[in-house]
Short mmCIF file of C-alpha atoms in Angstrom, two decimals:
data_model
loop_
_atom_site.label_atom_id
_atom_site.label_comp_id
_atom_site.label_asym_id
_atom_site.label_seq_id
_atom_site.Cartn_x
_atom_site.Cartn_y
_atom_site.Cartn_z
CA MET A 1 3.22 51.62 -36.60
CA LYS A 2 3.30 49.26 -39.61
CA GLU A 3 4.68 45.79 -38.95
CA HIS A 4 6.28 45.63 -42.42
CA ASN A 5 8.06 48.32 -44.42
CA LYS A 6 7.24 47.50 -48.04
CA TYR A 7 5.75 50.30 -50.13
CA TYR A 8 4.98 51.14 -53.76
CA ARG A 9 5.37 54.32 -55.73
CA PRO A 10 1.88 54.81 -57.29
CA ILE A 11 1.48 55.13 -61.05
CA TRP A 12 -0.27 58.49 -60.56
CA THR A 13 2.88 60.19 -59.21
CA CYS A 14 5.81 62.04 -60.72
CA GLY A 15 8.33 64.57 -59.51
CA ARG A 16 11.94 65.58 -59.37
CA TYR A 17 14.78 65.67 -56.87
CA ASN A 18 17.73 68.08 -57.03
CA ASP A 19 20.66 66.71 -55.08
CA LYS A 20 22.70 69.92 -55.10
CA ALA A 21 19.88 71.98 -53.57
CA GLN A 22 18.53 69.04 -51.55
CA ALA A 23 15.04 69.89 -52.73
CA ALA A 24 12.26 67.80 -54.23
CA ILE A 25 8.83 68.24 -55.71
CA TYR A 26 6.39 65.33 -55.76
CA TYR A 27 2.99 65.26 -57.47
CA ASN A 28 -0.17 63.32 -56.67
CA LEU A 29 -1.61 63.73 -60.17
CA ILE A 30 -5.06 62.28 -59.44
CA ALA A 31 -5.67 64.48 -56.41
CA GLY A 32 -4.12 67.45 -58.21
CA MET A 33 -1.68 68.14 -55.38
CA SER A 34 2.03 68.97 -55.37
CA TYR A 35 4.34 68.82 -52.38
CA PHE A 36 7.71 70.47 -51.72
CA PHE A 37 10.40 68.80 -49.63
CA GLU A 38 13.87 69.87 -48.58
CA SER A 39 16.87 68.57 -46.67
CA TYR A 40 16.60 64.92 -45.53
CA SER A 41 12.93 64.71 -46.47
CA ALA A 42 13.89 65.63 -50.02
CA LYS A 43 16.56 62.91 -50.07
CA VAL A 44 13.93 60.36 -49.10
CA ILE A 45 11.64 61.59 -51.88
CA GLY A 46 14.57 61.34 -54.27
CA GLU A 47 14.94 57.66 -53.40
CA ILE A 48 11.23 57.07 -53.97
CA LEU A 49 11.36 58.84 -57.33
CA SER A 50 14.24 56.59 -58.41
CA VAL A 51 11.76 53.70 -58.30
CA PRO A 52 9.64 53.15 -61.45
CA ARG A 53 5.91 53.94 -61.25
CA ASN A 54 4.15 51.15 -59.34
CA GLY A 55 7.59 49.86 -58.38
CA GLU A 56 8.30 48.38 -54.96
CA PHE A 57 10.74 49.66 -52.35
CA SER A 58 11.36 49.33 -48.63
CA ILE A 59 11.84 51.81 -45.84
CA GLU A 60 14.63 49.64 -44.55
CA ALA A 61 16.67 50.03 -47.75
CA ILE A 62 16.17 53.80 -47.80
CA ALA A 63 17.08 54.07 -44.11
CA ALA A 64 20.29 52.12 -44.68
CA LYS A 65 21.30 54.09 -47.77
CA LEU A 66 20.65 57.51 -46.22
CA ASN A 67 21.75 56.54 -42.71
CA ILE A 68 18.41 57.59 -41.21
CA ALA A 69 16.82 55.77 -38.28
CA MET A 70 13.80 53.59 -39.14
CA GLU A 71 11.97 55.18 -36.21
CA SER A 72 12.15 58.53 -37.99
CA LEU A 73 11.08 57.22 -41.37
CA GLU A 74 8.07 55.15 -40.36
CA PRO A 75 5.81 58.06 -39.25
CA PHE A 76 6.99 60.04 -42.29
CA PHE A 77 5.78 57.28 -44.59
CA VAL A 78 2.46 57.16 -42.81
CA GLN A 79 2.06 60.83 -43.76
CA LEU A 80 3.16 60.17 -47.33
CA GLU A 81 0.55 57.45 -47.69
CA GLN A 82 -2.12 59.80 -46.38
CA MET A 83 -1.05 62.24 -49.13
CA GLY A 84 -1.49 59.48 -51.72
CA ILE A 85 2.12 59.61 -52.92
CA VAL A 86 3.15 56.20 -51.61
CA SER A 87 1.04 53.09 -51.15
CA SER A 88 1.40 50.09 -48.86
CA VAL A 89 -0.55 47.95 -51.36
CA PHE A 90 0.15 47.41 -55.04
CA PRO A 91 -1.96 49.88 -57.12
CA THR A 92 -4.00 47.47 -59.21
CA GLU A 93 -6.46 48.70 -61.85
CA GLU A 94 -9.26 48.19 -59.33
CA ILE A 95 -7.46 50.24 -56.68
CA ILE A 96 -6.73 53.01 -59.20
CA ALA A 97 -10.38 53.09 -60.31
CA ASP A 98 -11.54 53.20 -56.70
CA TYR A 99 -9.11 56.02 -55.89
CA ARG A 100 -10.30 57.99 -58.90
CA LYS A 101 -13.93 57.59 -57.80
CA ARG A 102 -13.19 58.68 -54.24
CA ILE A 103 -11.31 61.76 -55.44
CA SER A 104 -14.00 62.58 -58.01
CA ASP A 105 -16.75 62.29 -55.40
CA TYR A 106 -14.73 64.38 -52.96
CA ASN A 107 -14.05 67.11 -55.55
CA CYS A 108 -17.72 67.37 -56.50
CA GLN A 109 -18.90 67.32 -52.89
CA GLN A 110 -16.37 70.00 -51.92
CA GLN A 111 -17.47 72.27 -54.74
CA GLN A 112 -21.17 71.77 -54.09
CA SER A 113 -21.36 71.66 -50.30
CA VAL A 114 -18.73 74.17 -49.21
CA GLU A 115 -19.50 77.80 -49.94
CA ARG A 116 -16.27 79.76 -49.89
CA THR A 117 -16.34 83.33 -48.72
CA THR A 118 -15.24 86.15 -50.98
CA GLN A 119 -12.09 86.49 -48.90
CA GLU A 120 -11.22 82.83 -49.47
CA LYS A 121 -11.71 83.22 -53.22
CA LEU A 122 -9.37 86.16 -53.66
CA PRO A 123 -6.02 85.16 -55.22
CA TYR A 124 -3.66 87.15 -53.03
CA ALA A 125 -0.35 85.95 -51.54
CA ILE A 126 -0.37 82.64 -53.40
CA SER A 127 2.51 80.26 -52.75
CA ASN A 128 2.78 76.66 -53.87
CA ALA A 129 5.16 73.74 -54.08
CA GLU A 130 6.28 74.56 -57.62
CA GLN A 131 7.15 78.11 -56.65
CA LEU A 132 9.07 76.95 -53.57
CA TYR A 133 10.97 74.36 -55.60
CA THR A 134 11.83 76.88 -58.30
CA GLU A 135 13.07 79.42 -55.76
CA LYS A 136 15.26 76.76 -54.18
CA VAL A 137 16.63 75.14 -57.33
CA GLY A 138 16.44 77.78 -60.07
CA GLY A 139 16.86 77.00 -63.75
CA ILE A 140 14.07 76.59 -66.30
CA THR A 141 11.37 74.72 -64.43
CA SER A 142 8.30 75.43 -66.57
CA VAL A 143 7.72 75.68 -70.33
CA MET A 144 4.65 76.17 -72.50
CA PHE A 145 4.63 74.44 -75.87
CA GLU A 146 2.34 76.11 -78.39
CA LEU A 147 2.28 72.96 -80.51
CA THR A 148 0.29 74.45 -83.37
CA TYR A 149 -2.01 77.38 -84.04
CA ARG A 150 -4.37 75.08 -85.93
CA CYS A 151 -7.60 74.48 -84.06
CA SER A 152 -10.91 72.64 -84.28
CA GLU A 153 -12.71 75.84 -83.29
CA LYS A 154 -12.70 79.35 -84.79
CA CYS A 155 -13.21 81.53 -81.71
CA ILE A 156 -14.04 85.14 -82.47
CA HIS A 157 -11.66 86.39 -79.77
CA CYS A 158 -8.62 84.22 -80.57
CA TYR A 159 -5.35 86.16 -80.37
CA ASN A 160 -3.17 83.64 -82.23
CA GLU A 161 -1.49 84.54 -85.49
CA GLY A 162 -3.53 83.62 -88.56
CA ALA A 163 -6.86 83.36 -86.72
CA THR A 164 -10.02 84.62 -88.40
CA ARG A 165 -13.00 86.55 -87.02
CA ASN A 166 -15.57 85.79 -89.73
CA ASP A 167 -16.19 83.13 -92.36
CA GLU A 168 -15.10 85.35 -95.23
CA GLU A 169 -11.53 85.51 -93.96
CA ILE A 170 -9.07 82.75 -94.79
CA SER A 171 -7.21 81.22 -91.87
CA THR A 172 -3.42 81.10 -92.06
CA ARG A 173 -2.96 79.34 -88.73
CA GLY A 174 -1.14 76.42 -90.31
CA ASP A 175 1.09 78.47 -92.62
CA ARG A 176 4.31 77.90 -90.72
CA GLU A 177 7.08 75.32 -90.58
CA GLU A 178 6.32 73.60 -87.31
CA LEU A 179 8.71 71.64 -85.11
CA THR A 180 8.90 67.89 -85.68
CA PHE A 181 8.54 65.19 -83.04
CA ASP A 182 12.31 64.65 -83.13
CA ASP A 183 12.76 68.39 -82.51
CA TYR A 184 10.55 68.16 -79.43
CA LYS A 185 12.35 65.14 -78.02
CA ARG A 186 15.68 66.94 -78.30
CA ILE A 187 14.27 70.17 -76.84
CA ILE A 188 12.63 68.33 -73.92
CA ASP A 189 15.89 66.55 -73.15
CA GLU A 190 17.77 69.85 -73.23
CA LEU A 191 15.17 71.55 -71.04
CA TYR A 192 15.34 68.65 -68.58
CA GLU A 193 19.04 69.35 -68.16
CA GLN A 194 18.06 72.96 -67.38
CA GLY A 195 15.76 71.79 -64.54
CA LEU A 196 12.37 71.26 -66.23
CA ILE A 197 9.59 69.85 -64.03
CA LYS A 198 6.41 70.91 -65.87
CA VAL A 199 5.18 71.46 -69.42
CA CYS A 200 1.96 73.02 -70.67
CA LEU A 201 0.66 71.77 -74.03
CA THR A 202 -1.48 74.31 -75.82
CA GLY A 203 -2.05 75.88 -79.24
CA GLY A 204 -4.42 76.45 -81.05
CA ASP A 205 -5.63 73.14 -79.82
CA PRO A 206 -2.82 70.69 -79.03
CA PHE A 207 -4.89 67.76 -80.30
CA SER A 208 -4.79 69.32 -83.75
CA LYS A 209 -1.11 68.29 -83.77
CA SER A 210 -0.56 64.93 -85.50
CA PHE A 211 1.95 63.52 -82.99
CA VAL A 212 0.51 64.95 -79.78
CA TRP A 213 -0.04 61.50 -78.25
CA GLU A 214 3.56 60.50 -78.95
CA LEU A 215 4.68 63.73 -77.29
CA ILE A 216 2.49 63.09 -74.23
CA ASP A 217 3.93 59.59 -74.01
CA TYR A 218 7.46 61.01 -74.13
CA LEU A 219 6.74 63.49 -71.33
CA TYR A 220 5.10 60.77 -69.25
CA ASN A 221 8.03 58.39 -69.59
CA LYS A 222 10.44 61.23 -68.81
CA GLY A 223 8.57 61.85 -65.54
CA ILE A 224 7.65 65.44 -66.44
CA ALA A 225 4.31 66.76 -65.19
CA PHE A 226 2.18 68.21 -67.96
CA ASP A 227 -0.91 70.39 -68.35
CA VAL A 228 -3.19 70.44 -71.37
CA PHE A 229 -5.20 73.46 -72.56
CA THR A 230 -7.86 72.25 -74.97
CA ASN A 231 -11.38 72.79 -76.24
CA GLY A 232 -11.95 69.04 -76.04
CA GLN A 233 -13.36 68.68 -79.56
CA ARG A 234 -10.84 66.07 -80.72
CA ILE A 235 -10.73 63.91 -77.57
CA VAL A 236 -14.41 63.09 -77.04
CA ASN A 237 -13.54 59.42 -77.52
CA ASP A 238 -10.04 59.62 -76.03
CA VAL A 239 -10.61 61.07 -72.57
CA GLU A 240 -9.73 57.83 -70.78
CA ARG A 241 -6.59 57.56 -72.88
CA LEU A 242 -5.55 61.02 -71.73
CA ALA A 243 -6.48 60.29 -68.10
CA ASN A 244 -4.21 57.23 -68.12
CA TYR A 245 -1.23 59.51 -68.76
CA TYR A 246 -2.14 61.38 -65.52
CA PRO A 247 -2.02 65.03 -66.63
CA ARG A 248 -1.36 67.49 -63.85
CA LEU A 249 -4.24 69.63 -65.12
CA VAL A 250 -6.61 69.75 -68.07
CA ALA A 251 -8.10 73.17 -68.80
CA VAL A 252 -11.17 73.13 -71.04
CA SER A 253 -12.48 76.27 -72.74
CA ILE A 254 -16.19 76.78 -72.16
CA TYR A 255 -17.89 80.14 -72.59
CA SER A 256 -21.42 79.76 -71.25
CA GLY A 257 -23.96 77.36 -69.85
CA ILE A 258 -26.06 78.12 -72.93
CA ALA A 259 -25.01 76.07 -75.95
CA LYS A 260 -25.92 78.63 -78.61
CA VAL A 261 -23.92 81.36 -76.85
CA HIS A 262 -20.84 79.13 -76.62
CA ASP A 263 -21.22 77.96 -80.22
CA PHE A 264 -21.56 81.56 -81.42
CA ILE A 265 -18.18 82.35 -79.89
CA THR A 266 -16.45 79.21 -81.21
CA ARG A 267 -18.26 79.41 -84.59
CA ILE A 268 -18.57 75.60 -84.54
CA PRO A 269 -22.06 74.04 -84.23
CA GLU A 270 -22.36 71.43 -81.45
CA SER A 271 -19.02 72.47 -79.93
CA TRP A 272 -20.64 73.10 -76.53
CA LYS A 273 -22.08 69.59 -76.54
CA LYS A 274 -18.68 68.02 -77.26
CA SER A 275 -16.81 70.13 -74.71
CA MET A 276 -19.39 69.29 -72.05
CA SER A 277 -19.01 65.57 -72.83
CA VAL A 278 -15.27 65.86 -72.22
CA ILE A 279 -15.83 67.80 -68.97
CA ARG A 280 -18.15 65.09 -67.64
CA GLN A 281 -15.71 62.31 -68.53
CA LEU A 282 -12.74 64.13 -67.00
CA SER A 283 -14.73 64.65 -63.82
CA ASP A 284 -15.64 60.95 -63.58
CA LEU A 285 -11.96 60.05 -63.95
CA ALA A 286 -10.88 62.60 -61.32
CA VAL A 287 -8.61 64.47 -63.72
CA PRO A 288 -7.80 67.88 -62.16
CA MET A 289 -9.66 70.40 -64.28
CA ASN A 290 -10.04 74.13 -64.86
CA LEU A 291 -12.83 75.61 -66.94
CA LYS A 292 -11.45 78.62 -68.85
CA CYS A 293 -13.83 81.37 -69.88
CA CYS A 294 -13.11 84.72 -71.51
CA VAL A 295 -15.85 87.21 -70.66
CA MET A 296 -16.96 89.49 -73.50
CA ARG A 297 -20.07 91.14 -74.88
CA PRO A 298 -21.56 87.98 -76.45
CA ASN A 299 -21.49 85.98 -73.19
CA VAL A 300 -21.54 88.65 -70.48
CA LYS A 301 -25.11 87.74 -69.50
CA SER A 302 -24.39 84.03 -69.11
CA TYR A 303 -20.66 83.59 -68.41
CA TYR A 304 -21.39 82.98 -64.70
CA MET A 305 -23.00 79.65 -65.63
CA VAL A 306 -19.48 78.32 -66.18
CA ALA A 307 -18.97 78.58 -62.41
CA ASP A 308 -22.11 76.48 -61.94
CA ILE A 309 -20.75 73.85 -64.35
CA ALA A 310 -17.42 73.86 -62.52
CA LYS A 311 -19.20 73.37 -59.21
CA GLN A 312 -21.19 70.43 -60.57
CA TYR A 313 -18.13 68.62 -61.93
CA GLY A 314 -15.54 69.42 -59.26
CA ALA A 315 -13.56 71.81 -61.45
CA VAL A 316 -12.16 75.30 -60.86
CA PRO A 317 -13.62 78.17 -62.93
CA GLN A 318 -11.08 80.55 -64.44
CA PHE A 319 -12.50 83.79 -65.82
CA GLU A 320 -10.47 86.18 -67.97
CA ILE A 321 -11.91 89.66 -68.38
CA SER A 322 -8.91 91.38 -69.97
CA LEU A 323 -9.32 90.45 -73.63
CA THR A 324 -6.04 90.44 -75.56
CA ASP A 325 -5.86 91.77 -79.09
CA SER A 326 -4.25 89.65 -81.79
CA ILE A 327 -0.53 88.96 -81.51
CA GLU A 328 -0.13 90.14 -85.11
CA GLY A 329 -1.67 93.58 -84.52
CA ASP A 330 -5.40 93.05 -85.22
CA ARG A 331 -7.31 95.37 -82.83
CA CYS A 332 -10.81 94.06 -83.61
CA VAL A 333 -11.23 92.26 -80.27
CA SER A 334 -10.95 95.53 -78.35
CA LYS A 335 -13.30 97.29 -80.78
CA TYR A 336 -16.04 94.68 -81.10
CA LEU A 337 -15.87 92.33 -78.10
CA ARG A 338 -14.57 94.18 -75.05
CA MET A 339 -17.21 94.74 -72.37
CA THR A 340 -18.65 98.22 -71.93
CA PRO A 341 -17.73 100.07 -68.70
CA GLU A 342 -21.26 99.38 -67.39
CA GLN A 343 -20.93 95.66 -68.04
CA LEU A 344 -17.41 95.56 -66.66
CA GLU A 345 -18.39 97.24 -63.38
CA ILE A 346 -20.97 94.52 -62.75
CA VAL A 347 -18.61 91.67 -63.64
CA LEU A 348 -15.90 93.15 -61.40
CA ARG A 349 -18.26 92.64 -58.48
CA ASP A 350 -18.25 88.85 -59.11
CA ASP A 351 -15.95 87.28 -56.56
CA ASN A 352 -15.24 84.39 -58.93
CA VAL A 353 -13.31 86.91 -61.03
CA ALA A 354 -9.64 87.32 -60.10
CA LEU A 355 -9.76 91.11 -60.60
CA TYR A 356 -12.68 91.48 -58.18
CA VAL A 357 -13.32 94.95 -56.76
CA GLY A 358 -14.86 95.16 -53.29
CA LYS A 359 -14.28 95.86 -49.62
CA GLU A 360 -13.20 92.26 -48.93
CA ALA A 361 -10.07 92.81 -51.04
CA PRO A 362 -7.15 94.89 -49.76
CA ASN A 363 -7.67 98.49 -50.93
CA TYR A 364 -10.77 97.27 -52.80
CA GLY A 365 -8.54 95.31 -55.17
CA GLY A 366 -5.68 97.76 -55.56
CA GLN A 367 -2.13 96.48 -55.12
CA SER A 368 0.84 98.80 -55.38
CA LYS A 369 3.68 97.44 -57.48
CA PRO A 370 7.33 97.64 -56.36
CA MET A 371 9.08 100.03 -58.74
CA ASP A 372 12.44 98.31 -58.26
CA GLN A 373 11.25 94.92 -59.52
CA ASN A 374 10.35 93.45 -62.89
CA PRO A 375 6.52 93.30 -62.88
CA CYS A 376 6.54 90.08 -64.93
CA GLY A 377 8.34 86.81 -64.22
CA ALA A 378 8.01 85.40 -67.75
CA GLY A 379 11.39 84.63 -69.27
CA ASP A 380 12.98 83.97 -65.91
CA ASN A 381 12.25 80.37 -64.88
CA SER A 382 9.60 79.86 -67.55
CA PHE A 383 9.32 80.33 -71.31
CA CYS A 384 6.96 79.71 -74.18
CA ILE A 385 7.97 77.98 -77.40
CA THR A 386 5.96 78.71 -80.54
CA PRO A 387 5.03 76.09 -83.17
CA GLU A 388 8.06 76.99 -85.30
CA GLY A 389 10.43 76.86 -82.30
CA ASN A 390 10.75 80.51 -81.35
CA VAL A 391 11.61 81.06 -77.68
CA ILE A 392 9.48 83.87 -76.24
CA PRO A 393 8.73 84.98 -72.65
CA CYS A 394 5.09 83.80 -72.71
CA CYS A 395 2.24 83.15 -75.13
CA ALA A 396 1.08 86.78 -74.83
CA PHE A 397 4.55 88.31 -75.23
CA HIS A 398 5.96 87.50 -78.68
CA THR A 399 9.42 88.99 -78.51
CA LEU A 400 12.06 86.66 -79.94
CA PHE A 401 15.00 85.33 -77.91
CA GLY A 402 16.05 82.71 -80.46
CA ASN A 403 14.88 79.70 -82.45
CA LEU A 404 15.32 76.10 -81.27
CA ARG A 405 15.48 74.75 -84.78
CA GLU A 406 18.68 76.74 -85.26
CA TYR A 407 20.16 76.63 -81.75
CA THR A 408 20.14 74.53 -78.58
CA VAL A 409 18.30 75.69 -75.46
CA SER A 410 21.62 76.61 -73.82
CA GLU A 411 22.70 78.62 -76.83
CA VAL A 412 19.45 80.59 -76.80
CA ILE A 413 19.38 81.21 -73.05
CA ASN A 414 23.05 81.82 -72.28
CA ASN A 415 24.72 85.12 -73.21
CA ASN A 416 21.51 86.41 -74.77
CA LYS A 417 21.64 90.20 -74.72
CA GLU A 418 17.88 90.65 -75.24
CA LEU A 419 17.03 88.16 -72.49
CA SER A 420 19.55 89.73 -70.11
CA TYR A 421 18.10 93.14 -70.87
CA TRP A 422 14.54 91.90 -70.24
CA ARG A 423 15.46 90.20 -66.97
CA GLY A 424 17.21 93.34 -65.77
CA LEU A 425 14.28 95.69 -66.32
CA THR A 426 12.32 97.09 -63.40
CA LEU A 427 9.10 99.06 -63.31
CA ASN A 428 11.24 102.20 -62.96
CA ASP A 429 12.31 101.64 -66.58
CA TYR A 430 8.72 101.82 -67.86
CA GLU A 431 7.52 105.11 -69.32
CA GLU A 432 4.23 105.46 -67.42
CA CYS A 433 3.42 102.18 -65.67
CA GLY A 434 3.37 102.40 -61.89
CA ARG A 435 3.23 106.21 -61.85
CA HIS A 436 -0.53 106.82 -61.64
CA ASP A 437 -3.09 106.12 -58.92
CA TYR A 438 -4.93 103.72 -61.23
CA CYS A 439 -1.76 101.68 -61.79
CA ALA A 440 -2.42 99.88 -58.51
CA TYR A 441 -5.49 98.40 -60.21
CA CYS A 442 -3.66 97.33 -63.37
CA ASN A 443 -3.21 93.69 -64.29
CA LEU A 444 -0.02 94.76 -66.00
CA CYS A 445 0.96 92.62 -68.98
CA PRO A 446 4.19 93.70 -70.72
CA GLY A 447 3.12 91.43 -73.58
CA ASN A 448 0.13 93.68 -74.27
CA ASN A 449 2.49 96.66 -74.21
CA PHE A 450 4.70 94.92 -76.76
CA ILE A 451 1.81 93.93 -79.04
CA GLU A 452 0.64 97.54 -79.17
CA HIS A 453 3.93 99.46 -79.22
CA GLY A 454 6.77 97.04 -80.01
CA THR A 455 8.23 97.60 -76.54
CA PRO A 456 7.18 96.36 -73.08
CA LEU A 457 8.01 99.77 -71.64
CA LYS A 458 5.12 101.79 -73.08
CA ALA A 459 1.67 101.36 -71.51
CA ALA A 460 -0.91 99.52 -73.62
CA GLU A 461 -4.42 100.90 -73.93
CA VAL A 462 -5.87 97.46 -73.15
CA ASN A 463 -4.06 97.45 -69.79
CA CYS A 464 -4.83 101.07 -68.89
CA SER A 465 -8.52 100.99 -69.81
CA LEU A 466 -9.23 98.09 -67.46
CA ALA A 467 -7.10 99.61 -64.70
CA LYS A 468 -9.00 102.89 -64.93
CA VAL A 469 -12.40 101.19 -64.71
CA ARG A 470 -11.27 99.18 -61.67
CA TYR A 471 -9.76 102.25 -60.00
CA GLU A 472 -12.80 104.44 -60.60
CA LEU A 473 -15.13 101.69 -59.38
CA ALA A 474 -13.08 101.27 -56.21
CA GLN A 475 -13.11 105.01 -55.53
CA LYS A 476 -16.87 105.22 -56.02
CA MET A 477 -17.48 102.14 -53.84
CA MET A 478 -15.46 103.71 -51.04
CA GLN A 479 -18.05 106.49 -51.13
CA GLY A 480 -20.98 104.05 -50.94
CA TYR A 481 -21.70 103.35 -54.62
CA ASP A 482 -22.31 99.80 -55.82
CA PRO A 483 -23.18 98.91 -59.44
CA LEU A 484 -25.26 95.99 -58.18
CA ASN A 485 -27.84 98.35 -56.65
CA GLY A 486 -28.54 95.90 -53.83
CA LYS A 487 -29.03 92.98 -56.21
CA THR A 488 -26.92 89.94 -57.02
CA VAL A 489 -24.48 89.87 -59.90
CA ARG A 490 -26.77 87.52 -61.78
CA GLU A 491 -29.80 89.73 -61.27
CA ARG A 492 -27.92 92.76 -62.55
CA LEU A 493 -26.58 90.87 -65.57
CA ALA A 494 -30.14 89.83 -66.44
CA GLU A 495 -31.08 93.51 -66.65
CA LEU A 496 -28.48 94.21 -69.32
CA ARG A 497 -29.47 94.46 -72.97
CA ASP A 498 -29.14 91.29 -75.01
CA TYR A 499 -26.14 91.13 -77.31
CA THR A 500 -26.77 92.10 -80.91
CA PRO A 501 -24.34 90.20 -83.18
CA SER A 502 -22.36 92.26 -85.67
CA GLU A 503 -19.71 91.31 -88.20
CA ILE A 504 -16.25 91.38 -86.68
CA LYS A 505 -13.72 92.74 -89.15
CA ARG A 506 -9.96 93.13 -88.98
CA GLU A 507 -8.61 96.39 -87.56
CA MET A 508 -4.95 96.01 -88.43
CA SER A 509 -2.20 98.00 -86.80
CA LEU A 510 1.56 97.41 -86.77
CA ASN A 511 2.74 93.83 -86.31
CA TYR A 512 5.61 93.38 -83.84
CA SER A 513 5.24 89.61 -83.47
CA ASP A 514 8.47 87.65 -83.04
CA THR A 515 10.70 90.71 -83.30
CA ARG A 516 13.57 91.23 -80.88
CA LEU A 517 13.63 93.69 -78.02
CA LYS A 518 15.46 96.92 -78.66
CA VAL A 519 18.09 96.76 -75.94
CA GLY A 520 18.19 100.01 -74.01
CA GLY A 521 14.68 101.11 -74.98
#
């Protein structure tokens, strides 16, 4: 046991304690870990969180205040120090730099030396500290801020309003009255009263917003954990500045290990080079990192290289194979960029892909959905807020609950008939979803339903088409078929035809963006 009881709360931590629920969440933001505590353990964490970052406290004072025996607290604090969420020495700049290096080295070594099995990769039955805290405390615990739809890239698959697909079109991304910094400060304060613990900053690219650094500083000083989704173009020289605010996660969009393929998708020359520079710097500074990659026809033969990059830099690859059409009703992504069934079958055999189909997954990837539950949790404990302040369930589901320029958070959330209606829906209320064999293989997104039909209750073609391919592949594999033909995923991808670029033009349909739900159907 330690002979003294003085500790420090490290600068790389944040969290929140709820006294009524006696629950706490505490983040080690360098290691990318979150921890849930309840009962007396949570009370102790609450006392630690009351100390400023790098502030000093003693076990003795906490023991006296909470009437807990020192003998009980001492081994607990040994565990907390092993987690990196308290420190028995003052976290100097040298100690912080050394901790970053150790975590960075560990992350890279883990990714490169430990080969996970397919079973370990599959994302089933996930539970984490944030989920446990939310279940215990309730309220609005997570919010996504779409700060702006302006962006330093012009990705051909972008679903945001005003985005363009070719250089002849004129972007209208910035044609909206966006929230001010004062608006955000008020909204964050109101959300904090509702239970907020985490914010995601996205866009567009959040660093296209003029006051993004002031907003990050406000979140940091408020003790709110924050994620950043970015392409990295505007922070090549500011990565250390970002790292010193200790983001919970930085997700960087990267579409291939081949620069010209990535740059074709972003339509910005040298964008791959800049994004890779940011990835390397984030890795060196041990900033928790995801590499986000949408898989489509232009990069289907080389998307897997993103997993190699992630492995090299201690990041987590995140592949999205269900391309979403434009929020404003442009269907060109489905027409021009969606993978063919042949391509999709091969990619579905990649166990780095969340929608993997194979014998290692329960029912070859099929999961039946409870008909008496809402299949989507958006709009329950989490929301998205658009650049102009519209409150929507999530970034892919643009139905309007209210505007935070006109109303407070409480006024939008409380006694909201559309929100109450949405929260009360179950899969039984949907017209077709959940009623077919292939529905077990559907990555059901009510937002896609809404984009296509103006209601979450009618099945979207983009959802059904992927579900049918997954279902049919699973059925064939149960009979011995495998699209890999005894080869690896990479070998089969190499056999595919090279992509032939074609002009991507708008295919406009009806625009249901930011309209309200029709209550009752």
